[in-house]
Amino acid sequence: MLLHRSLLCVALAAAAPVSAADITFWDTPQRGGNSFNETPPDRAYFQALRSTGATWVRLTPDKWRSAGGRDFLMGNADDYQGLVAADVVTLRRVLDDAGAAGLKVVLVPLSLPLLRWKQKNGGVVDTRLWQSLDNHEPAQRFWHDLATALKGHPALAAYNLINEPAPEYGTTLAEHAPAAAMQHWYAGVQGGPRDLRVLYRGLIARVRDVDADMPLMLDAGWYAAADAFDYWPAPLDDANLLYSVHMYEPYAATSAPNQTRATPYRYPATVPFGGEQVHWDAARVRGYLQQPMDWARSHGIGANRMVIGEFGCMRRWPDCGAYLRDVLAVAEQQRVHWAFYAFREDGWDGMDYELGNKALPWSYWQAVKKGKAVQPPRSMQAPLFTPILERLKAGAR
């Protein structure tokens, strides 16, 4: 099986064009959406996203059913032995459909070898990757194999090397700690297995062995927190890098658990954040997202190399529309790239803004229970989707 997988990678790479992606796509602001679906999206799905004015899609295949094991593409994240041939074929078909619809794709894994995504790991955070430098090696082989198999595919605009890494998890460093505390923590782990920059250097080197030009997107630590570049002493040494953060803060208000509170947190309002009570409003959103921009500017990184790779809020939260407008206003003012979470997710409706802010009708759930292939009642004219659609359409002009 491993030989078959290796031969497949070589054959696919040889059949592909020599070059597909370069950094110039990212020279001007690009606006798009996230695709985290359980079923491989088809061309109609990508055409619908493209019709909004979106130019790119941040796509993960990790939720798709693998033809060769527990984990899509990897077969088994516990013991990576090479790409699953049939899974690569499926992925290339999806990339073909995205490209045919006029979208560029940023491919992002939720898991790596020895770092299985929590939601596919029984709800347990997998920290094996961060336990030793030797444990980085299977992830390096995975990205070398994947870059070989996909080299030259014309739909690809970047590889986002891992979604929301958290090497800080389980250590003394709290989420949203002050910059000085982050820098002190980093001084103690620098050069070791929890050094995210060390992981990225290894992955980048293995991609560059086979693809010198593909842009590579790097999430900040602590689940891509906007304040988690604060401990990076410098960017990495590669001309084709993008730096990405995600925006769900204040998470206590934007997330699902808030919807079950007797009195949900509102926005603008004072809510828990970083171990304190913090007032969140448009100014606070702007100030929080300014942190990675200041880090970038201090190191000579342009705004066109910065990305808000995910942002969103629970659609039934009364203040979701106002929150989306405030985040989008910052992204547009900063002229960074962005992708909203999420476009027509098929396994969860919490951030499917085309559904509006009401519960799905009982008739829909009855049809699902009966096994019928039924689509929820989406509308691009839903008021909650309006702030996103307006920005997408404006960007397309």
Short mmCIF file of N, CA and C in Angstrom, two decimals, residues 129-138 140 191-195 198-199:
data_model
loop_
_atom_site.label_atom_id
_atom_site.label_comp_id
_atom_site.label_asym_id
_atom_site.label_seq_id
_atom_site.Cartn_x
_atom_site.Cartn_y
_atom_site.Cartn_z
N LEU A 129 2.48 15.78 19.33
CA LEU A 129 3.40 16.49 18.44
C LEU A 129 4.35 17.39 19.22
N TRP A 130 3.86 17.92 20.34
CA TRP A 130 4.63 18.90 21.10
C TRP A 130 5.52 18.26 22.16
N GLN A 131 5.59 16.92 22.19
CA GLN A 131 6.33 16.24 23.26
C GLN A 131 7.80 16.02 22.93
N SER A 132 8.14 15.95 21.64
CA SER A 132 9.55 15.75 21.28
C SER A 132 9.76 16.22 19.84
N LEU A 133 10.98 16.61 19.55
CA LEU A 133 11.31 17.03 18.18
C LEU A 133 11.18 15.86 17.21
N ASP A 134 11.43 14.65 17.67
CA ASP A 134 11.25 13.48 16.81
C ASP A 134 9.81 13.36 16.34
N ASN A 135 8.87 13.80 17.16
CA ASN A 135 7.46 13.71 16.79
C ASN A 135 7.06 14.71 15.71
N HIS A 136 7.95 15.64 15.38
CA HIS A 136 7.69 16.55 14.26
C HIS A 136 7.92 15.86 12.92
N GLU A 137 8.73 14.82 12.91
CA GLU A 137 9.18 14.22 11.65
C GLU A 137 8.04 13.64 10.81
N PRO A 138 7.08 12.89 11.39
CA PRO A 138 5.98 12.39 10.55
C PRO A 138 5.16 13.50 9.91
N GLN A 140 6.36 16.35 8.99
CA GLN A 140 7.19 16.84 7.88
C GLN A 140 7.05 15.93 6.66
N GLY A 191 13.39 26.65 20.70
CA GLY A 191 14.26 25.61 20.18
C GLY A 191 13.79 24.20 20.47
N GLY A 192 12.76 24.05 21.29
CA GLY A 192 12.26 22.74 21.66
C GLY A 192 11.01 22.36 20.89
N PRO A 193 10.38 21.24 21.24
CA PRO A 193 9.24 20.75 20.47
C PRO A 193 8.00 21.63 20.55
N ARG A 194 7.87 22.45 21.62
CA ARG A 194 6.72 23.35 21.71
C ARG A 194 6.95 24.69 21.02
N ASP A 195 8.11 24.86 20.43
CA ASP A 195 8.40 26.09 19.70
C ASP A 195 7.70 26.02 18.34
N VAL A 198 9.80 26.46 15.33
CA VAL A 198 10.60 25.28 14.96
C VAL A 198 9.75 24.31 14.14
N LEU A 199 8.51 24.07 14.58
CA LEU A 199 7.63 23.20 13.78
C LEU A 199 7.47 23.75 12.38
#
